[in-house]
Amino acid sequence: FPACSLVISHKMRQRINIKQNNDMKPADAIRVVGEDGEMWLFPGLRMIGHLQEKARGVVNQGYYELKEILENEVKLMCEASGRELIVPLEFVKAHLRLCYSVTIASCQGSTIHGRVRIYSAHPCFTKRNLFVCASRATSAALLEIV
């Protein structure tokens, strides 16, 4: 699997996220339904913040690793700062998304470590989209265009 797939449409983003999350979930994963749909939570899962303004230490477009699922809370680690956060499970369902795939519009300004898959078959895909996507990767060898 790539570290992240970049797409134009939210429907495609959701489809990729659900499939990859289902494929990677361990037997003891916990199923929840959040604002962005169904997801399986488990330690090691990477998620991305999706909120208007910083709340409970979580920022929009920030990456977080799920460390532990407690009774009604989740322990996260912020990838940028290394800081641990404990947030309510309801907050996770409302303000964190799976990040196997993100839209091109939301990835601008971020660096993606690992392999980056670019979905270019959308009829609105342009050279500008390609430039934005390609510049997210840390190396040309880590780019894959489908």
Short mmCIF file of N, CA, C and O in Angstrom, two decimals, residues 9-70:
data_model
loop_
_atom_site.label_atom_id
_atom_site.label_comp_id
_atom_site.label_asym_id
_atom_site.label_seq_id
_atom_site.Cartn_x
_atom_site.Cartn_y
_atom_site.Cartn_z
N SER A 9 -11.77 13.68 -5.96
CA SER A 9 -13.12 13.62 -5.37
C SER A 9 -13.14 13.02 -3.96
O SER A 9 -12.36 12.13 -3.64
N HIS A 10 -14.06 13.53 -3.15
CA HIS A 10 -14.24 13.01 -1.80
C HIS A 10 -14.78 11.58 -1.82
O HIS A 10 -14.43 10.78 -0.97
N LYS A 11 -15.61 11.27 -2.81
CA LYS A 11 -16.14 9.90 -2.90
C LYS A 11 -15.03 8.90 -3.12
O LYS A 11 -15.01 7.83 -2.51
N MET A 12 -14.09 9.22 -4.00
CA MET A 12 -12.95 8.34 -4.24
C MET A 12 -12.08 8.24 -2.99
O MET A 12 -11.61 7.16 -2.63
N ARG A 13 -11.87 9.37 -2.31
CA ARG A 13 -11.09 9.38 -1.07
C ARG A 13 -11.73 8.45 -0.05
O ARG A 13 -11.05 7.62 0.55
N GLN A 14 -13.03 8.55 0.12
CA GLN A 14 -13.72 7.71 1.08
C GLN A 14 -13.65 6.24 0.70
O GLN A 14 -13.44 5.37 1.55
N ARG A 15 -13.81 5.94 -0.59
CA ARG A 15 -13.77 4.55 -1.07
C ARG A 15 -12.41 3.92 -0.78
O ARG A 15 -12.32 2.80 -0.28
N ILE A 16 -11.33 4.65 -1.09
CA ILE A 16 -9.97 4.14 -0.84
C ILE A 16 -9.74 3.97 0.65
O ILE A 16 -9.19 2.96 1.10
N ASN A 17 -10.15 4.96 1.45
CA ASN A 17 -9.95 4.88 2.89
C ASN A 17 -10.66 3.67 3.50
O ASN A 17 -10.08 2.95 4.32
N ILE A 18 -11.91 3.45 3.11
CA ILE A 18 -12.66 2.32 3.65
C ILE A 18 -12.02 1.00 3.25
O ILE A 18 -11.83 0.11 4.09
N LYS A 19 -11.65 0.86 1.98
CA LYS A 19 -11.05 -0.40 1.53
C LYS A 19 -9.73 -0.68 2.24
O LYS A 19 -9.50 -1.78 2.75
N GLN A 20 -8.85 0.30 2.30
CA GLN A 20 -7.55 0.08 2.91
C GLN A 20 -7.68 -0.14 4.42
O GLN A 20 -6.99 -0.98 4.99
N ASN A 21 -8.58 0.57 5.07
CA ASN A 21 -8.81 0.39 6.50
C ASN A 21 -9.32 -1.03 6.78
O ASN A 21 -8.86 -1.69 7.72
N ASN A 22 -10.24 -1.51 5.95
CA ASN A 22 -10.75 -2.89 6.10
C ASN A 22 -9.64 -3.91 5.87
O ASN A 22 -9.56 -4.91 6.58
N ASP A 23 -8.79 -3.67 4.88
CA ASP A 23 -7.70 -4.61 4.56
C ASP A 23 -6.63 -4.65 5.65
O ASP A 23 -5.98 -5.67 5.84
N MET A 24 -6.43 -3.55 6.37
CA MET A 24 -5.34 -3.47 7.34
C MET A 24 -5.77 -3.70 8.79
O MET A 24 -4.93 -3.86 9.66
N LYS A 25 -7.06 -3.76 9.05
CA LYS A 25 -7.52 -3.87 10.43
C LYS A 25 -7.16 -5.22 11.05
O LYS A 25 -7.30 -6.26 10.41
N PRO A 26 -6.67 -5.21 12.29
CA PRO A 26 -6.42 -6.47 12.99
C PRO A 26 -7.74 -7.03 13.54
O PRO A 26 -8.77 -6.34 13.53
N ALA A 27 -7.70 -8.23 14.04
CA ALA A 27 -8.90 -8.90 14.55
C ALA A 27 -9.53 -8.15 15.72
O ALA A 27 -10.75 -8.20 15.90
N ASP A 28 -8.73 -7.44 16.50
CA ASP A 28 -9.26 -6.75 17.68
C ASP A 28 -9.60 -5.28 17.44
O ASP A 28 -9.82 -4.52 18.38
N ALA A 29 -9.68 -4.86 16.18
CA ALA A 29 -10.03 -3.48 15.85
C ALA A 29 -11.45 -3.16 16.31
O ALA A 29 -12.30 -4.05 16.40
N ILE A 30 -11.70 -1.89 16.60
CA ILE A 30 -13.00 -1.44 17.06
C ILE A 30 -13.67 -0.64 15.95
O ILE A 30 -13.11 0.33 15.45
N ARG A 31 -14.88 -1.05 15.58
CA ARG A 31 -15.64 -0.38 14.51
C ARG A 31 -16.39 0.81 15.09
O ARG A 31 -17.08 0.69 16.10
N VAL A 32 -16.25 1.96 14.43
CA VAL A 32 -17.01 3.15 14.80
C VAL A 32 -17.55 3.78 13.52
O VAL A 32 -17.02 3.55 12.44
N VAL A 33 -18.58 4.58 13.68
CA VAL A 33 -19.11 5.34 12.56
C VAL A 33 -18.94 6.80 12.92
O VAL A 33 -19.51 7.28 13.89
N GLY A 34 -18.11 7.48 12.14
CA GLY A 34 -17.82 8.88 12.39
C GLY A 34 -18.49 9.79 11.37
O GLY A 34 -19.29 9.33 10.54
N GLU A 35 -18.15 11.06 11.43
CA GLU A 35 -18.70 12.05 10.50
C GLU A 35 -18.37 11.71 9.05
O GLU A 35 -19.10 12.04 8.14
N ASP A 36 -17.23 11.01 8.85
CA ASP A 36 -16.79 10.66 7.49
C ASP A 36 -17.15 9.23 7.12
O ASP A 36 -16.72 8.72 6.10
N GLY A 37 -17.93 8.56 7.94
CA GLY A 37 -18.34 7.19 7.64
C GLY A 37 -17.73 6.17 8.57
O GLY A 37 -17.14 6.50 9.60
N GLU A 38 -17.84 4.90 8.18
CA GLU A 38 -17.35 3.80 9.00
C GLU A 38 -15.82 3.75 8.99
O GLU A 38 -15.20 3.98 7.97
N MET A 39 -15.24 3.41 10.15
CA MET A 39 -13.81 3.16 10.22
C MET A 39 -13.52 2.21 11.36
O MET A 39 -14.28 2.11 12.32
N TRP A 40 -12.42 1.49 11.21
CA TRP A 40 -11.94 0.57 12.23
C TRP A 40 -10.76 1.22 12.94
O TRP A 40 -9.80 1.65 12.29
N LEU A 41 -10.84 1.31 14.27
CA LEU A 41 -9.77 1.92 15.06
C LEU A 41 -8.90 0.83 15.67
O LEU A 41 -9.41 -0.18 16.17
N PHE A 42 -7.60 1.07 15.65
CA PHE A 42 -6.64 0.13 16.23
C PHE A 42 -5.32 0.85 16.45
O PHE A 42 -5.02 1.83 15.76
N PRO A 43 -4.53 0.39 17.41
CA PRO A 43 -3.21 1.02 17.64
C PRO A 43 -2.36 0.96 16.37
O PRO A 43 -2.33 -0.05 15.67
N GLY A 44 -1.69 2.08 16.09
CA GLY A 44 -0.86 2.19 14.89
C GLY A 44 -1.56 2.87 13.73
O GLY A 44 -0.93 3.25 12.75
N LEU A 45 -2.89 3.05 13.83
CA LEU A 45 -3.65 3.70 12.77
C LEU A 45 -3.26 5.18 12.68
O LEU A 45 -3.20 5.87 13.69
N ARG A 46 -2.98 5.65 11.46
CA ARG A 46 -2.71 7.08 11.23
C ARG A 46 -4.00 7.76 10.83
O ARG A 46 -4.77 7.23 10.02
N MET A 47 -4.21 8.95 11.39
CA MET A 47 -5.41 9.72 11.10
C MET A 47 -5.01 11.16 10.85
O MET A 47 -3.91 11.58 11.19
N ILE A 48 -5.93 11.91 10.27
CA ILE A 48 -5.67 13.31 9.97
C ILE A 48 -6.79 14.17 10.58
O ILE A 48 -7.96 13.77 10.53
N GLY A 49 -6.40 15.29 11.15
CA GLY A 49 -7.37 16.19 11.76
C GLY A 49 -8.24 16.87 10.71
O GLY A 49 -7.75 17.25 9.65
N HIS A 50 -9.51 16.99 11.01
CA HIS A 50 -10.45 17.66 10.11
C HIS A 50 -11.39 18.50 10.96
O HIS A 50 -12.42 18.04 11.44
N LEU A 51 -10.98 19.77 11.21
CA LEU A 51 -11.77 20.67 12.04
C LEU A 51 -11.45 22.11 11.69
O LEU A 51 -10.40 22.39 11.11
N GLN A 52 -12.35 23.00 12.01
CA GLN A 52 -12.20 24.41 11.65
C GLN A 52 -11.07 25.11 12.41
O GLN A 52 -10.33 25.88 11.85
N GLU A 53 -10.97 24.83 13.71
CA GLU A 53 -9.92 25.46 14.50
C GLU A 53 -9.41 24.45 15.52
O GLU A 53 -10.08 23.48 15.84
N LYS A 54 -8.22 24.69 16.01
CA LYS A 54 -7.58 23.78 16.95
C LYS A 54 -8.50 23.49 18.14
O LYS A 54 -9.12 24.39 18.69
N ALA A 55 -8.58 22.21 18.49
CA ALA A 55 -9.39 21.79 19.64
C ALA A 55 -8.75 20.57 20.27
O ALA A 55 -8.33 19.66 19.55
N ARG A 56 -8.65 20.57 21.59
CA ARG A 56 -8.08 19.44 22.34
C ARG A 56 -6.67 19.07 21.87
O ARG A 56 -6.27 17.93 21.93
N GLY A 57 -5.95 20.06 21.32
CA GLY A 57 -4.59 19.83 20.85
C GLY A 57 -4.50 19.32 19.42
O GLY A 57 -3.42 19.15 18.88
N VAL A 58 -5.65 19.09 18.79
CA VAL A 58 -5.71 18.57 17.41
C VAL A 58 -5.89 19.75 16.46
O VAL A 58 -6.72 20.63 16.69
N VAL A 59 -5.11 19.76 15.37
CA VAL A 59 -5.20 20.83 14.38
C VAL A 59 -5.67 20.26 13.04
O VAL A 59 -5.47 19.08 12.74
N ASN A 60 -6.28 21.11 12.24
CA ASN A 60 -6.70 20.72 10.91
C ASN A 60 -5.49 20.30 10.08
O ASN A 60 -4.46 20.97 10.10
N GLN A 61 -5.61 19.20 9.38
CA GLN A 61 -4.57 18.64 8.51
C GLN A 61 -3.35 18.14 9.28
O GLN A 61 -2.33 17.81 8.67
N GLY A 62 -3.42 18.06 10.60
CA GLY A 62 -2.34 17.46 11.37
C GLY A 62 -2.47 15.94 11.36
O GLY A 62 -3.58 15.41 11.33
N TYR A 63 -1.33 15.25 11.38
CA TYR A 63 -1.33 13.79 11.37
C TYR A 63 -1.14 13.26 12.78
O TYR A 63 -0.31 13.77 13.54
N TYR A 64 -1.91 12.22 13.12
CA TYR A 64 -1.91 11.64 14.46
C TYR A 64 -1.87 10.12 14.36
O TYR A 64 -2.51 9.54 13.49
N GLU A 65 -1.12 9.51 15.26
CA GLU A 65 -1.10 8.05 15.33
C GLU A 65 -1.89 7.62 16.54
O GLU A 65 -1.69 8.13 17.64
N LEU A 66 -2.81 6.70 16.33
CA LEU A 66 -3.60 6.17 17.43
C LEU A 66 -2.70 5.22 18.23
O LEU A 66 -2.17 4.27 17.69
N LYS A 67 -2.52 5.52 19.49
CA LYS A 67 -1.64 4.72 20.35
C LYS A 67 -2.40 3.69 21.18
O LYS A 67 -1.92 2.58 21.37
N GLU A 68 -3.57 4.09 21.68
CA GLU A 68 -4.30 3.19 22.57
C GLU A 68 -5.77 3.60 22.61
O GLU A 68 -6.10 4.77 22.57
N ILE A 69 -6.64 2.59 22.68
CA ILE A 69 -8.07 2.84 22.82
C ILE A 69 -8.43 2.51 24.26
O ILE A 69 -8.26 1.38 24.72
N LEU A 70 -8.88 3.53 24.96
CA LEU A 70 -9.29 3.37 26.35
C LEU A 70 -10.81 3.16 26.37
O LEU A 70 -11.42 2.98 25.32
#
